[in-house]
């Protein structure tokens, strides 16, 4: 990868990568650090990483870096525990939300971290199941199941919200 | 029992059409057991082999199907079937709408603020070029210094040789009028001979009260240099060292320069019109004059004292 190709990658993927990281780590400062770290990693291996595979490399690095960051901050422990009460809490919180988007993102925070990554890669970047599996290190079947579960929960939340309205 | 001889044919017809529920079917079977004559007539039960082919059209798509529909994982035929069902089924239509809403839509207004900080500049690749250019410039400068130094030394050697020739002096074992040597061993021998001759002459003339000259300190310096070269005449190694000490600068540089490595004799050096005399050549000129004076003084006969002669005569 040449310098111009690398700079092109910055222009093309940094925004998407930042949104992905921000959705995972929640804090802007952390998301900026994650994005910067990813590009630095790619630059160190710019002889090995081709321009075609740069996007996949960046999102893989971002996924792992964000998980490491969350683990360091002990956030992952809280997120991984899936409880029915979470759904109930969200159901109660729906009253305070303005629109469906906010409801979905509040629900996203309650999902297990792997499901969050899978869902974000699918919806934000439009990756196929096998590509998501490659980025996250999961199997294709796992990706399919995670997406199915996430969609079911979201549909449930939106349904309850509409019934309330 | 509701079934009797009057309505048995209705029950049998409904049973054939599959419209009887389980309770009615059981009751019909009990009635036929009591009245087997109805089994033998035209209302006897036929075998039902026909299958309803449009079951799929009646079934409602499950959630997995709907999620795959929203995700775009279904074939075109399946997608069209669900779309057709959704057009006639409002509940299904609403379900599809909910699943479509359950997708995260990125906020495109959120942008990474430090793109310029991430970008790499071309200076990274220019820096090595500058470094190589600096190394090349250094090599060229050193080469220039080397050539210049060689050139100066060669010119100085030529001047000294010409000056010596103009004063009639072939060689002297000093730094200022050093002949261009053929080999180090030859230089040792030549210098040894010349040094002994000139040393005796200069010392004799310098010690004489009649030959005191303003260049007396220079004579002493030359004497010292003689002692450096010929202090141990029997030791060749010490002579070579002495010669090296005296000709250090010329010997080393001439070994590096191929033009000087080709040794040549004093006669081969081109004679220049420059008659500038060095201090040593002036001293040697004075030495020549002193030698002339000495020879003339020897010619003069001094008469013996008279009283000394008379005493002897007595």
Short mmCIF file of C-alpha atoms in Angstrom, two decimals:
data_model
loop_
_atom_site.label_atom_id
_atom_site.label_comp_id
_atom_site.label_asym_id
_atom_site.label_seq_id
_atom_site.Cartn_x
_atom_site.Cartn_y
_atom_site.Cartn_z
CA UNK A 1 0.00 0.00 0.00
CA UNK A 2 1.41 3.35 -1.01
CA UNK A 3 1.09 6.61 0.90
CA UNK A 4 -1.56 7.91 -1.47
CA UNK A 5 -3.59 4.71 -1.05
CA UNK A 6 -3.24 4.93 2.70
CA UNK A 7 -4.42 8.55 2.67
CA UNK A 8 -7.28 7.49 0.44
CA UNK A 9 -8.24 4.90 3.04
CA UNK A 10 -8.32 7.65 5.66
CA UNK A 11 -10.73 9.63 3.51
CA UNK A 12 -12.91 6.64 2.68
CA UNK A 13 -13.12 4.64 5.89
CA UNK A 14 -12.25 6.85 8.85
CA UNK A 15 -15.80 8.19 9.23
CA UNK A 16 -17.43 4.78 9.09
CA UNK A 17 -14.81 3.37 11.39
CA UNK A 18 -15.34 6.20 13.83
CA UNK A 19 -19.11 5.66 13.89
CA UNK A 20 -18.58 1.94 14.42
CA UNK A 21 -16.12 2.56 17.25
CA UNK A 22 -18.32 5.22 18.80
CA UNK A 23 -21.29 2.86 18.84
CA UNK A 24 -19.19 0.29 20.65
CA UNK A 25 -17.21 2.34 23.16
CA UNK A 26 -19.76 5.15 23.52
CA UNK A 27 -17.22 7.84 24.38
CA UNK A 28 -15.93 10.15 21.64
CA UNK A 29 -12.41 10.30 23.02
CA UNK A 30 -12.17 6.53 23.22
CA UNK A 31 -13.57 6.17 19.71
CA UNK A 32 -10.99 8.61 18.33
CA UNK A 33 -8.20 6.70 20.06
CA UNK A 34 -9.49 3.43 18.64
CA UNK A 35 -9.63 4.80 15.09
CA UNK A 36 -6.17 6.30 15.37
CA UNK A 37 -4.82 3.04 16.75
CA UNK A 38 -6.35 1.09 13.86
CA UNK A 39 -4.80 3.31 11.21
CA UNK A 40 -1.44 3.19 12.96
CA UNK A 41 -1.61 -0.60 12.98
CA UNK A 42 -2.43 -0.63 9.30
CA UNK A 43 0.41 1.77 8.49
CA UNK A 44 2.87 -0.48 10.31
CA UNK A 45 1.79 -3.30 8.02
CA UNK A 46 1.21 -1.22 4.92
CA UNK A 47 3.59 -3.46 2.97
CA UNK A 48 1.42 -6.50 3.71
CA UNK A 49 -2.08 -5.01 3.58
CA UNK A 50 -3.35 -4.25 0.11
CA UNK A 51 -5.70 -1.41 -0.68
CA UNK A 52 -8.51 -3.87 -1.51
CA UNK A 53 -8.35 -5.51 1.92
CA UNK A 54 -7.77 -2.30 3.84
CA UNK A 55 -11.42 -1.82 4.86
CA UNK A 56 -11.74 -5.34 6.21
CA UNK A 57 -8.42 -4.98 8.04
CA UNK A 58 -9.47 -1.69 9.60
CA UNK A 59 -12.81 -2.96 10.87
CA UNK A 60 -11.23 -6.14 12.21
CA UNK A 61 -8.65 -4.07 14.07
CA UNK A 62 -11.36 -1.72 15.28
CA UNK A 63 -13.50 -4.58 16.58
CA UNK A 64 -10.63 -6.11 18.55
CA UNK A 65 -9.29 -2.79 19.79
CA UNK A 66 -12.71 -1.71 21.00
CA UNK A 67 -13.25 -5.01 22.81
CA UNK A 68 -9.85 -4.74 24.45
CA UNK A 69 -10.65 -1.21 25.53
CA UNK A 70 -14.00 -2.21 26.98
CA UNK A 71 -12.43 -5.14 28.79
CA UNK A 72 -9.88 -2.84 30.29
CA UNK A 73 -12.62 -0.62 31.53
CA UNK A 74 -14.63 -3.54 32.87
CA UNK A 75 -17.58 -2.59 30.80
CA UNK A 76 -17.85 -5.88 29.06
CA UNK A 77 -18.84 -7.71 32.22
CA UNK A 78 -21.91 -5.55 32.59
CA UNK A 79 -22.83 -5.81 28.94
CA UNK A 80 -22.43 -9.56 28.64
CA UNK A 81 -25.03 -10.26 31.31
CA UNK A 82 -28.26 -10.55 29.49
CA UNK A 83 -31.26 -10.31 31.71
CA UNK A 84 -34.93 -10.15 31.09
CA UNK A 85 -35.02 -7.15 33.36
CA UNK A 86 -33.03 -5.25 30.74
CA UNK A 87 -35.86 -5.58 28.31
CA UNK A 88 -38.27 -4.48 30.98
CA UNK A 89 -36.07 -1.50 31.82
CA UNK A 90 -35.96 -0.50 28.21
CA UNK A 91 -39.68 -0.88 28.02
CA UNK A 92 -39.99 1.59 30.86
CA UNK A 93 -37.43 3.91 29.34
CA UNK A 94 -39.30 4.00 26.05
CA UNK A 95 -41.60 6.68 27.44
CA UNK A 96 -38.67 9.09 27.65
CA UNK A 97 -37.38 8.44 24.15
CA UNK A 98 -38.17 10.67 21.26
CA UNK A 99 -38.00 8.29 18.34
CA UNK A 100 -37.32 4.75 17.26
CA UNK A 101 -33.66 5.47 16.60
CA UNK A 102 -32.98 6.37 20.19
CA UNK A 103 -34.88 3.31 21.35
CA UNK A 104 -32.82 1.08 19.09
CA UNK A 105 -29.52 2.53 20.27
CA UNK A 106 -30.55 2.24 23.88
CA UNK A 107 -31.36 -1.37 23.17
CA UNK A 108 -28.08 -1.85 21.35
CA UNK A 109 -26.21 -0.92 24.50
CA UNK A 110 -27.95 -3.75 26.31
CA UNK A 111 -27.01 -6.37 23.78
CA UNK A 112 -23.99 -8.61 24.26
CA UNK A 113 -20.91 -7.09 22.74
CA UNK A 114 -20.53 -9.66 19.98
CA UNK A 115 -24.11 -9.05 18.90
CA UNK A 116 -23.48 -5.32 18.88
CA UNK A 117 -20.51 -5.68 16.57
CA UNK A 118 -22.32 -8.03 14.26
CA UNK A 119 -25.36 -5.82 14.05
CA UNK A 120 -23.35 -2.65 13.49
CA UNK A 121 -21.25 -4.22 10.78
CA UNK A 122 -24.37 -5.50 9.10
CA UNK A 123 -26.42 -2.32 9.29
CA UNK A 124 -23.74 0.36 9.11
CA UNK A 125 -21.42 -1.11 6.55
CA UNK A 126 -23.66 -3.67 4.84
CA UNK A 127 -21.19 -6.52 5.26
CA UNK A 128 -22.25 -10.04 4.26
CA UNK A 129 -22.46 -12.74 6.91
CA UNK A 130 -19.21 -14.39 5.89
CA UNK A 131 -17.37 -11.06 5.95
CA UNK A 132 -18.71 -10.31 9.41
CA UNK A 133 -17.63 -13.76 10.51
CA UNK A 134 -14.15 -13.04 9.21
CA UNK A 135 -13.93 -9.69 10.96
CA UNK A 136 -15.29 -10.80 14.31
CA UNK A 137 -13.74 -14.26 14.30
CA UNK A 138 -17.13 -15.95 14.65
CA UNK A 139 -18.64 -18.66 12.47
CA UNK A 140 -21.18 -17.74 9.81
CA UNK A 141 -23.87 -19.64 11.69
CA UNK A 142 -23.12 -17.71 14.86
CA UNK A 143 -23.39 -14.45 12.95
CA UNK A 144 -26.75 -15.52 11.55
CA UNK A 145 -28.04 -16.43 15.02
CA UNK A 146 -26.80 -13.18 16.58
CA UNK A 147 -28.48 -11.11 13.91
CA UNK A 148 -31.70 -13.06 14.30
CA UNK A 149 -31.73 -12.58 18.08
CA UNK A 150 -30.93 -8.90 17.82
CA UNK A 151 -33.65 -8.32 15.25
CA UNK A 152 -36.21 -10.16 17.36
CA UNK A 153 -35.42 -8.05 20.41
CA UNK A 154 -35.55 -4.85 18.46
CA UNK A 155 -38.81 -5.79 16.79
CA UNK A 156 -40.23 -6.58 20.20
CA UNK A 157 -39.19 -3.21 21.58
CA UNK A 158 -40.57 -1.30 18.61
CA UNK A 159 -43.82 -3.27 18.81
CA UNK A 160 -44.25 -2.34 22.45
CA UNK A 161 -43.42 1.25 21.71
CA UNK A 162 -46.02 1.44 18.95
CA UNK A 163 -48.65 -0.18 21.16
CA UNK A 164 -47.98 2.48 23.79
CA UNK A 165 -48.29 5.26 21.25
CA UNK B 1 -77.13 -39.99 19.60
CA UNK B 2 -77.91 -37.42 16.97
CA UNK B 3 -77.35 -39.75 13.99
CA UNK B 4 -80.40 -41.78 12.88
CA UNK B 5 -81.71 -43.48 9.79
CA UNK B 6 -83.08 -40.20 8.45
CA UNK B 7 -79.91 -38.15 8.60
CA UNK B 8 -77.27 -40.85 8.19
CA UNK B 9 -76.74 -39.98 4.54
CA UNK B 10 -75.92 -36.35 5.47
CA UNK B 11 -73.29 -37.46 7.98
CA UNK B 12 -71.82 -39.89 5.51
CA UNK B 13 -71.56 -37.15 2.87
CA UNK B 14 -69.88 -34.74 5.27
CA UNK B 15 -67.49 -37.48 6.34
CA UNK B 16 -66.51 -38.01 2.68
CA UNK B 17 -65.82 -34.31 2.32
CA UNK B 18 -63.75 -34.30 5.52
CA UNK B 19 -66.01 -31.81 7.18
CA UNK B 20 -66.85 -33.86 10.25
CA UNK B 21 -65.12 -33.06 13.48
CA UNK B 22 -63.64 -35.72 15.69
CA UNK B 23 -66.71 -36.16 17.91
CA UNK B 24 -69.08 -36.52 14.98
CA UNK B 25 -66.72 -38.97 13.29
CA UNK B 26 -66.66 -41.15 16.42
CA UNK B 27 -70.46 -41.05 16.63
CA UNK B 28 -70.75 -41.98 12.96
CA UNK B 29 -68.46 -44.96 13.46
CA UNK B 30 -70.59 -46.16 16.43
CA UNK B 31 -73.82 -45.85 14.38
CA UNK B 32 -72.31 -47.79 11.47
CA UNK B 33 -71.22 -50.53 13.89
CA UNK B 34 -74.82 -50.93 15.00
CA UNK B 35 -76.20 -50.72 11.42
CA UNK B 36 -73.70 -52.39 9.12
CA UNK B 37 -76.26 -52.46 6.23
CA UNK B 38 -75.43 -48.77 5.55
CA UNK B 39 -71.83 -49.70 4.89
CA UNK B 40 -72.75 -51.94 1.96
CA UNK B 41 -74.92 -49.41 0.11
CA UNK B 42 -73.91 -46.48 -2.02
CA UNK B 43 -72.83 -44.44 0.99
CA UNK B 44 -70.04 -46.81 1.88
CA UNK B 45 -66.77 -44.98 2.91
CA UNK B 46 -64.30 -44.55 0.05
CA UNK B 47 -60.52 -44.20 0.52
CA UNK B 48 -59.36 -40.56 0.69
CA UNK B 49 -56.14 -40.05 -1.29
CA UNK B 50 -56.47 -36.51 -2.43
CA UNK B 51 -54.15 -33.83 -0.90
CA UNK B 52 -54.75 -30.13 -0.69
CA UNK B 53 -52.07 -28.52 -2.78
CA UNK B 54 -52.35 -24.90 -1.69
CA UNK B 55 -51.40 -25.38 1.92
CA UNK B 56 -48.37 -23.10 1.58
CA UNK B 57 -50.47 -20.24 0.37
CA UNK B 58 -52.61 -20.49 3.45
CA UNK B 59 -49.72 -20.64 5.95
CA UNK B 60 -48.46 -17.50 7.56
CA UNK B 61 -44.68 -16.89 7.20
CA UNK B 62 -42.85 -17.33 10.47
CA UNK B 63 -40.40 -14.85 12.04
CA UNK B 64 -37.30 -16.42 10.61
CA UNK B 65 -38.76 -16.07 7.17
CA UNK B 66 -39.59 -12.44 7.80
CA UNK B 67 -36.13 -11.62 9.14
CA UNK B 68 -34.54 -13.28 6.14
CA UNK B 69 -36.91 -11.30 3.95
CA UNK B 70 -35.81 -8.04 5.58
CA UNK B 71 -32.15 -9.11 5.43
CA UNK B 72 -32.45 -9.96 1.75
CA UNK B 73 -31.46 -13.57 2.19
CA UNK B 74 -34.46 -15.09 0.36
CA UNK B 75 -34.72 -16.04 -3.26
CA UNK B 76 -36.72 -13.87 -5.60
CA UNK B 77 -39.61 -16.39 -5.73
CA UNK B 78 -39.91 -16.47 -1.95
CA UNK B 79 -39.73 -12.69 -1.73
CA UNK B 80 -42.53 -12.30 -4.26
CA UNK B 81 -44.68 -14.83 -2.38
CA UNK B 82 -44.30 -12.91 0.90
CA UNK B 83 -44.99 -9.63 -0.85
CA UNK B 84 -48.16 -11.11 -2.35
CA UNK B 85 -49.27 -12.40 1.05
CA UNK B 86 -48.53 -9.08 2.71
CA UNK B 87 -50.72 -7.25 0.21
CA UNK B 88 -53.78 -9.21 1.36
CA UNK B 89 -52.81 -9.58 5.02
CA UNK B 90 -52.52 -6.39 7.03
CA UNK B 91 -51.13 -8.16 10.07
CA UNK B 92 -48.32 -9.61 8.01
CA UNK B 93 -47.69 -6.25 6.42
CA UNK B 94 -47.36 -4.62 9.82
CA UNK B 95 -45.01 -7.36 10.98
CA UNK B 96 -42.73 -6.76 8.00
CA UNK B 97 -42.77 -3.04 8.68
CA UNK B 98 -41.67 -3.60 12.29
CA UNK B 99 -38.76 -5.78 11.20
CA UNK B 100 -37.71 -3.19 8.68
CA UNK B 101 -37.69 -0.57 11.41
CA UNK B 102 -35.53 -2.79 13.58
CA UNK B 103 -32.45 -1.83 11.61
CA UNK B 104 -29.76 0.54 12.78
CA UNK B 105 -29.32 3.53 10.52
CA UNK B 106 -25.94 5.28 10.84
CA UNK B 107 -25.84 8.97 11.53
CA UNK B 108 -23.92 10.30 8.55
CA UNK B 109 -23.37 13.64 10.24
CA UNK B 110 -20.96 12.02 12.68
CA UNK B 111 -17.51 12.40 11.13
CA UNK B 112 -14.04 11.62 12.32
CA UNK B 113 -12.54 14.99 13.33
CA UNK B 114 -8.80 14.29 12.94
CA UNK B 115 -8.39 13.00 9.41
CA UNK B 116 -5.44 15.24 8.63
CA UNK B 117 -3.62 13.96 11.69
CA UNK B 118 -3.89 10.41 10.39
CA UNK B 119 -2.61 11.15 6.93
CA UNK B 120 1.01 10.53 6.07
CA UNK B 121 3.11 13.07 4.24
CA UNK B 122 5.65 12.45 1.49
CA UNK B 123 8.45 13.87 3.67
CA UNK B 124 8.97 10.42 5.06
CA UNK B 125 10.27 9.34 1.67
CA UNK B 126 12.18 12.57 1.00
CA UNK B 127 14.19 12.25 4.21
CA UNK B 128 16.29 9.27 3.05
CA UNK B 129 17.10 11.14 -0.16
CA UNK B 130 18.41 14.08 1.84
CA UNK B 131 20.43 11.73 3.96
CA UNK B 132 22.00 10.09 0.91
CA UNK B 133 22.69 13.49 -0.63
CA UNK B 134 24.47 14.57 2.56
CA UNK B 135 26.62 11.43 2.52
CA UNK B 136 27.49 11.99 -1.14
CA UNK B 137 28.39 15.63 -0.49
CA UNK B 138 30.63 14.53 2.38
CA UNK B 139 32.45 12.04 0.17
CA UNK B 140 32.94 14.65 -2.55
CA UNK B 141 34.28 17.17 -0.02
CA UNK B 142 36.77 14.66 1.38
CA UNK B 143 37.86 13.79 -2.16
CA UNK B 144 38.35 17.46 -2.95
CA UNK B 145 40.46 17.92 0.21
CA UNK B 146 42.57 14.89 -0.66
CA UNK B 147 43.30 16.09 -4.19
CA UNK B 148 44.04 19.62 -3.02
CA UNK B 149 46.45 18.47 -0.34
CA UNK B 150 48.31 16.21 -2.77
CA UNK B 151 48.60 19.03 -5.27
CA UNK B 152 50.09 21.43 -2.68
CA UNK B 153 52.64 18.91 -1.49
CA UNK B 154 53.72 18.11 -5.04
CA UNK B 155 54.24 21.80 -5.80
CA UNK B 156 56.26 22.34 -2.61
CA UNK B 157 58.48 19.39 -3.51
CA UNK B 158 59.13 20.79 -6.96
CA UNK B 159 60.07 24.22 -5.58
CA UNK B 160 62.44 22.79 -3.02
CA UNK B 161 64.15 20.61 -5.58
CA UNK B 162 64.68 23.49 -7.98
CA UNK B 163 66.04 25.67 -5.21
CA UNK B 164 68.52 23.00 -4.20
CA UNK B 165 69.66 22.56 -7.76
CA UNK B 166 70.18 26.27 -8.26
CA UNK B 167 72.40 26.37 -5.14
CA UNK B 168 74.43 23.38 -6.18
CA UNK B 169 73.13 21.20 -3.38
CA UNK B 170 71.94 17.78 -4.41
CA UNK B 171 70.21 16.70 -1.25
CA UNK B 172 70.06 17.41 2.41
CA UNK B 173 68.45 15.24 5.05
CA UNK B 174 66.11 17.93 6.30
CA UNK B 175 62.41 18.40 5.91
CA UNK B 176 62.65 21.61 3.88
CA UNK B 177 64.88 20.39 1.04
CA UNK B 178 64.16 16.72 0.91
CA UNK B 179 64.84 15.02 -2.44
CA UNK B 180 62.14 12.88 -3.95
CA UNK B 181 63.18 9.44 -2.91
CA UNK B 182 63.47 6.32 -5.01
CA UNK B 183 63.07 3.76 -2.27
CA UNK B 184 63.25 4.14 1.48
CA UNK B 185 66.43 2.06 1.63
CA UNK B 186 68.16 4.21 -1.01
CA UNK B 187 67.23 7.31 0.85
CA UNK B 188 68.79 5.93 3.98
CA UNK B 189 72.06 5.27 2.24
CA UNK B 190 72.20 8.55 0.38
CA UNK B 191 71.27 10.59 3.39
CA UNK B 192 73.81 8.81 5.51
CA UNK B 193 76.65 9.67 3.14
CA UNK B 194 75.56 13.22 2.56
CA UNK B 195 74.88 13.79 6.18
CA UNK B 196 78.38 12.76 7.26
CA UNK B 197 80.06 14.94 4.68
CA UNK B 198 78.00 18.04 5.27
CA UNK B 199 77.95 17.62 8.97
CA UNK B 200 81.73 17.66 9.25
CA UNK B 201 81.98 20.67 6.94
CA UNK B 202 79.32 22.73 8.62
CA UNK B 203 80.45 21.94 12.12
CA UNK B 204 84.04 22.82 11.30
CA UNK B 205 83.07 26.07 9.71
CA UNK B 206 80.59 26.95 12.39
CA UNK B 207 83.08 26.31 15.19
CA UNK B 208 85.70 28.54 13.65
CA UNK B 209 85.69 32.08 15.15
CA UNK B 210 86.32 33.49 11.70
CA UNK B 211 83.20 32.01 10.22
CA UNK B 212 80.59 33.34 12.61
CA UNK B 213 77.48 34.18 10.58
CA UNK B 214 73.99 35.46 11.35
CA UNK B 215 72.64 32.01 10.42
CA UNK B 216 74.33 30.25 13.34
CA UNK B 217 71.03 29.04 14.92
CA UNK B 218 70.01 27.49 11.60
CA UNK B 219 73.32 25.64 11.48
CA UNK B 220 72.61 24.21 14.89
CA UNK B 221 69.17 23.09 13.77
CA UNK B 222 70.60 21.30 10.76
CA UNK B 223 73.14 19.68 13.01
CA UNK B 224 70.37 18.36 15.17
CA UNK B 225 68.57 16.98 12.17
CA UNK B 226 71.75 15.22 11.12
CA UNK B 227 71.90 13.59 14.45
CA UNK B 228 68.35 12.34 13.97
CA UNK B 229 69.20 10.63 10.72
CA UNK B 230 72.70 9.41 11.39
CA UNK B 231 72.87 8.95 15.12
CA UNK B 232 73.32 5.19 14.75
CA UNK B 233 74.99 4.58 11.39
CA UNK B 234 75.24 0.82 11.87
CA UNK B 235 71.54 0.23 12.42
CA UNK B 236 69.49 0.21 9.21
CA UNK B 237 66.23 0.10 11.07
CA UNK B 238 67.07 3.18 13.05
CA UNK B 239 68.14 4.92 9.84
CA UNK B 240 64.87 4.10 8.19
CA UNK B 241 62.98 5.38 11.17
CA UNK B 242 65.01 8.53 11.13
CA UNK B 243 64.28 9.01 7.45
CA UNK B 244 60.61 8.37 8.02
CA UNK B 245 60.61 10.91 10.81
CA UNK B 246 62.18 13.49 8.57
CA UNK B 247 60.00 12.77 5.53
CA UNK B 248 56.79 11.82 7.20
CA UNK B 249 54.47 14.05 5.25
CA UNK B 250 55.86 13.34 1.81
CA UNK B 251 56.21 9.61 2.28
CA UNK B 252 52.66 9.00 3.42
CA UNK B 253 50.95 11.15 0.87
CA UNK B 254 53.06 9.95 -2.00
CA UNK B 255 52.07 6.38 -1.15
CA UNK B 256 48.39 7.26 -1.52
CA UNK B 257 48.73 9.24 -4.74
CA UNK B 258 49.48 7.05 -7.77
CA UNK B 259 51.24 9.93 -9.49
CA UNK B 260 53.82 10.22 -6.76
CA UNK B 261 54.19 6.49 -6.21
CA UNK B 262 56.14 6.31 -9.51
CA UNK B 263 59.44 7.34 -7.98
CA UNK B 264 61.73 9.58 -9.99
CA UNK B 265 65.15 11.00 -9.46
CA UNK B 266 66.10 14.60 -8.79
CA UNK B 267 67.32 15.12 -12.37
CA UNK B 268 63.93 14.14 -13.77
CA UNK B 269 62.18 17.00 -11.99
CA UNK B 270 61.61 19.87 -14.42
CA UNK B 271 63.72 22.94 -13.68
CA UNK B 272 61.80 26.05 -12.94
CA UNK B 273 62.98 29.62 -13.26
CA UNK B 274 62.15 30.24 -9.66
CA UNK B 275 65.35 31.18 -7.83
CA UNK B 276 63.83 31.74 -4.49
CA UNK B 277 66.27 30.39 -1.90
CA UNK B 278 65.16 28.79 1.27
CA UNK B 279 66.88 29.35 4.58
CA UNK B 280 68.83 26.16 4.28
CA UNK B 281 70.09 26.96 0.80
CA UNK B 282 71.25 30.33 2.06
CA UNK B 283 73.11 28.67 4.84
CA UNK B 284 74.73 26.33 2.39
CA UNK B 285 75.70 29.27 0.23
CA UNK B 286 77.37 30.80 3.25
CA UNK B 287 79.07 27.53 3.97
CA UNK B 288 80.54 27.57 0.45
CA UNK B 289 81.89 31.06 1.07
CA UNK B 290 83.35 29.96 4.34
CA UNK B 291 85.08 27.08 2.66
CA UNK B 292 86.62 29.47 0.10
CA UNK B 293 87.82 31.74 2.89
CA UNK B 294 89.35 28.82 4.70
CA UNK B 295 91.26 27.66 1.64
CA UNK B 296 92.57 31.18 1.04
CA UNK B 297 93.67 31.50 4.63
CA UNK B 298 95.60 28.29 4.31
CA UNK B 299 97.49 29.78 1.32
CA UNK B 300 98.69 32.72 3.43
CA UNK B 301 102.05 31.94 5.14
CA UNK B 302 102.40 33.48 8.55
CA UNK B 303 106.11 34.24 9.53
CA UNK B 304 107.45 32.63 12.64
CA UNK B 305 108.28 34.83 15.68
CA UNK B 306 111.90 36.02 15.75
CA UNK B 307 112.65 35.47 19.44
CA UNK B 308 111.63 31.91 19.13
CA UNK B 309 114.03 31.36 16.22
CA UNK B 310 116.93 33.10 17.92
CA UNK B 311 116.46 31.05 21.05
CA UNK B 312 116.68 27.95 19.04
CA UNK B 313 119.78 29.20 17.19
CA UNK B 314 121.46 29.86 20.51
#
